[in-house]
Amino acid sequence: MTTFLNPRFKNLTFSESKSAENAKQYVKNALAQRMNSMINMATECEATQQEEKNGDEDDEFKVWSTYEKTVSETKPRGTPLSRAIVEIQRYLDEDVPERKCKPLEWWKNNAAIYPHLSEIAKEKLCTLATSVPCERIFSKAGLTITNRRNRLSENKAKILLFLNCNSKLVRPIK
């Protein structure tokens, strides 16, 4: 999914077309699920507004009644799955940006064009590709908690590891 959502790669870098199609299918399902949950939230919000509206007897004389009627009549057409397919197809049809393009910046700039897909891309593109940071912390824990320091409490060990891992971020005052 991450490769597919990287605008520099899309489905161009997959060695097998089946892998590209699987990635597209995963993104399509995630996108449809996100759209479906947004529709459900909007429906609940509308039901609440309708209940409030029913309490007002003079609603037809209010300024916003025409606007609310127009908005309720212009709802997006199609199922969440069909809308997901359209958004993905528009994304695939767009030109591939240059290699130096930063994917998260690209999604930020194109969030208005691909509103739902950009949200999924922001989630997936922030995932660490390696376990190196975790392994470094594990190694530091092995150096901190030794046979000579076996009576360290769990809380003190956590504090020592936290300070050890973050001490490089703090610059000494000159």
GROMACS .gro file of N, CA, C and O in nm, residues 125-171:
model
  188
  125LEU      N    1   0.214   0.645   0.482
  125LEU     CA    2   0.348   0.689   0.446
  125LEU      C    3   0.431   0.728   0.568
  125LEU      O    4   0.552   0.749   0.555
  126CYS      N    5   0.372   0.739   0.684
  126CYS     CA    6   0.447   0.773   0.805
  126CYS      C    7   0.498   0.649   0.878
  126CYS      O    8   0.563   0.660   0.981
  127THR      N    9   0.469   0.533   0.827
  127THR     CA   10   0.512   0.409   0.890
  127THR      C   11   0.662   0.389   0.868
  127THR      O   12   0.712   0.405   0.758
  128LEU      N   13   0.734   0.353   0.976
  128LEU     CA   14   0.877   0.327   0.963
  128LEU      C   15   0.898   0.201   0.880
  128LEU      O   16   0.832   0.100   0.902
  129ALA      N   17   0.992   0.207   0.789
  129ALA     CA   18   1.018   0.093   0.701
  129ALA      C   19   1.114  -0.007   0.764
  129ALA      O   20   1.127  -0.119   0.716
  130THR      N   21   1.182   0.030   0.872
  130THR     CA   22   1.277  -0.060   0.936
  130THR      C   23   1.250  -0.066   1.085
  130THR      O   24   1.178   0.016   1.142
  131SER      N   25   1.314  -0.162   1.149
  131SER     CA   26   1.303  -0.174   1.294
  131SER      C   27   1.429  -0.124   1.363
  131SER      O   28   1.451  -0.153   1.479
  132VAL      N   29   1.513  -0.050   1.292
  132VAL     CA   30   1.641  -0.004   1.346
  132VAL      C   31   1.624   0.078   1.474
  132VAL      O   32   1.693   0.051   1.573
  133PRO      N   33   1.534   0.178   1.481
  133PRO     CA   34   1.521   0.254   1.606
  133PRO      C   35   1.484   0.164   1.725
  133PRO      O   36   1.539   0.181   1.835
  134CYS      N   37   1.398   0.069   1.702
  134CYS     CA   38   1.358  -0.022   1.809
  134CYS      C   39   1.476  -0.109   1.853
  134CYS      O   40   1.498  -0.132   1.972
  135GLU      N   41   1.554  -0.155   1.757
  135GLU     CA   42   1.670  -0.238   1.789
  135GLU      C   43   1.776  -0.159   1.864
  135GLU      O   44   1.843  -0.212   1.953
  136ARG      N   45   1.792  -0.032   1.832
  136ARG     CA   46   1.887   0.053   1.905
  136ARG      C   47   1.847   0.066   2.051
  136ARG      O   48   1.931   0.058   2.141
  137ILE      N   49   1.720   0.088   2.075
  137ILE     CA   50   1.672   0.100   2.213
  137ILE      C   51   1.692  -0.031   2.287
  137ILE      O   52   1.733  -0.033   2.404
  138PHE      N   53   1.666  -0.142   2.220
  138PHE     CA   54   1.685  -0.273   2.282
  138PHE      C   55   1.832  -0.294   2.319
  138PHE      O   56   1.864  -0.344   2.427
  139SER      N   57   1.924  -0.253   2.232
  139SER     CA   58   2.067  -0.264   2.259
  139SER      C   59   2.107  -0.176   2.377
  139SER      O   60   2.184  -0.217   2.464
  140LYS      N   61   2.052  -0.053   2.382
  140LYS     CA   62   2.082   0.036   2.494
  140LYS      C   63   2.028  -0.020   2.625
  140LYS      O   64   2.088  -0.003   2.731
  141ALA      N   65   1.914  -0.088   2.617
  141ALA     CA   66   1.859  -0.151   2.738
  141ALA      C   67   1.954  -0.260   2.787
  141ALA      O   68   1.975  -0.275   2.909
  142GLY      N   69   2.012  -0.336   2.695
  142GLY     CA   70   2.107  -0.439   2.733
  142GLY      C   71   2.232  -0.381   2.797
  142GLY      O   72   2.292  -0.444   2.886
  143LEU      N   73   2.273  -0.262   2.755
  143LEU     CA   74   2.390  -0.196   2.815
  143LEU      C   75   2.356  -0.129   2.948
  143LEU      O   76   2.443  -0.110   3.032
  144THR      N   77   2.231  -0.091   2.965
  144THR     CA   78   2.190  -0.023   3.088
  144THR      C   79   2.158  -0.122   3.199
  144THR      O   80   2.198  -0.103   3.313
  145ILE      N   81   2.086  -0.225   3.167
  145ILE     CA   82   2.046  -0.324   3.267
  145ILE      C   83   2.143  -0.442   3.256
  145ILE      O   84   2.129  -0.528   3.169
  146THR      N   85   2.242  -0.444   3.343
  146THR     CA   86   2.345  -0.548   3.341
  146THR      C   87   2.338  -0.630   3.470
  146THR      O   88   2.257  -0.602   3.560
  147ASN      N   89   2.427  -0.729   3.480
  147ASN     CA   90   2.433  -0.810   3.603
  147ASN      C   91   2.470  -0.725   3.723
  147ASN      O   92   2.426  -0.752   3.835
  148ARG      N   93   2.551  -0.623   3.701
  148ARG     CA   94   2.592  -0.536   3.813
  148ARG      C   95   2.479  -0.441   3.854
  148ARG      O   96   2.481  -0.387   3.964
  149ARG      N   97   2.383  -0.419   3.765
  149ARG     CA   98   2.273  -0.327   3.794
  149ARG      C   99   2.140  -0.402   3.796
  149ARG      O  100   2.038  -0.349   3.753
  150ASN      N  101   2.140  -0.522   3.846
  150ASN     CA  102   2.020  -0.605   3.841
  150ASN      C  103   1.911  -0.565   3.941
  150ASN      O  104   1.802  -0.617   3.937
  151ARG      N  105   1.941  -0.473   4.030
  151ARG     CA  106   1.842  -0.432   4.129
  151ARG      C  107   1.770  -0.302   4.089
  151ARG      O  108   1.697  -0.245   4.168
  152LEU      N  109   1.790  -0.259   3.967
  152LEU     CA  110   1.717  -0.141   3.918
  152LEU      C  111   1.568  -0.171   3.912
  152LEU      O  112   1.527  -0.277   3.864
  153SER      N  113   1.489  -0.078   3.961
  153SER     CA  114   1.345  -0.098   3.949
  153SER      C  115   1.303  -0.076   3.804
  153SER      O  116   1.376  -0.015   3.725
  154GLU      N  117   1.186  -0.124   3.772
  154GLU     CA  118   1.136  -0.110   3.635
  154GLU      C  119   1.123   0.037   3.597
  154GLU      O  120   1.160   0.078   3.486
  155ASN      N  121   1.074   0.118   3.690
  155ASN     CA  122   1.054   0.260   3.663
  155ASN      C  123   1.187   0.331   3.640
  155ASN      O  124   1.200   0.411   3.547
  156LYS      N  125   1.288   0.301   3.723
  156LYS     CA  126   1.418   0.365   3.705
  156LYS      C  127   1.484   0.321   3.575
  156LYS      O  128   1.549   0.400   3.507
  157ALA      N  129   1.466   0.196   3.537
  157ALA     CA  130   1.522   0.147   3.411
  157ALA      C  131   1.457   0.221   3.294
  157ALA      O  132   1.526   0.262   3.199
  158LYS      N  133   1.326   0.243   3.299
  158LYS     CA  134   1.256   0.318   3.194
  158LYS      C  135   1.309   0.460   3.185
  158LYS      O  136   1.333   0.512   3.075
  159ILE      N  137   1.329   0.523   3.301
  159ILE     CA  138   1.378   0.661   3.303
  159ILE      C  139   1.519   0.668   3.245
  159ILE      O  140   1.550   0.756   3.164
  160LEU      N  141   1.606   0.575   3.285
  160LEU     CA  142   1.742   0.573   3.233
  160LEU      C  143   1.744   0.553   3.081
  160LEU      O  144   1.820   0.619   3.010
  161LEU      N  145   1.661   0.463   3.032
  161LEU     CA  146   1.655   0.440   2.887
  161LEU      C  147   1.602   0.563   2.815
  161LEU      O  148   1.653   0.600   2.709
  162PHE      N  149   1.501   0.626   2.872
  162PHE     CA  150   1.446   0.747   2.812
  162PHE      C  151   1.552   0.856   2.802
  162PHE      O  152   1.572   0.917   2.697
  163LEU      N  153   1.624   0.878   2.913
  163LEU     CA  154   1.728   0.980   2.914
  163LEU      C  155   1.841   0.945   2.818
  163LEU      O  156   1.894   1.032   2.748
  164ASN      N  157   1.879   0.818   2.814
  164ASN     CA  158   1.986   0.774   2.726
  164ASN      C  159   1.949   0.794   2.580
  164ASN      O  160   2.030   0.841   2.500
  165CYS      N  161   1.826   0.760   2.542
  165CYS     CA  162   1.783   0.771   2.402
  165CYS      C  163   1.762   0.915   2.360
  165CYS      O  164   1.779   0.950   2.243
  166ASN      N  165   1.724   1.001   2.453
  166ASN     CA  166   1.691   1.139   2.418
  166ASN      C  167   1.800   1.239   2.455
  166ASN      O  168   1.784   1.358   2.431
  167SER      N  169   1.910   1.193   2.514
  167SER     CA  170   2.015   1.286   2.556
  167SER      C  171   2.083   1.351   2.437
  167SER      O  172   2.133   1.462   2.449
  168LYS      N  173   2.087   1.288   2.323
  168LYS     CA  174   2.151   1.345   2.205
  168LYS      C  175   2.070   1.460   2.148
  168LYS      O  176   2.123   1.543   2.076
  169LEU      N  177   1.941   1.462   2.180
  169LEU     CA  178   1.856   1.568   2.127
  169LEU      C  179   1.876   1.700   2.200
  169LEU      O  180   1.851   1.805   2.145
  170VAL      N  181   1.921   1.692   2.325
  170VAL     CA  182   1.938   1.812   2.406
  170VAL      C  183   2.080   1.864   2.385
  170VAL      O  184   2.178   1.791   2.402
  171ARG      N  185   2.091   1.989   2.347
  171ARG     CA  186   2.222   2.049   2.326
  171ARG      C  187   2.269   2.117   2.455
  171ARG      O  188   2.189   2.183   2.522
   0.00000   0.00000   0.00000
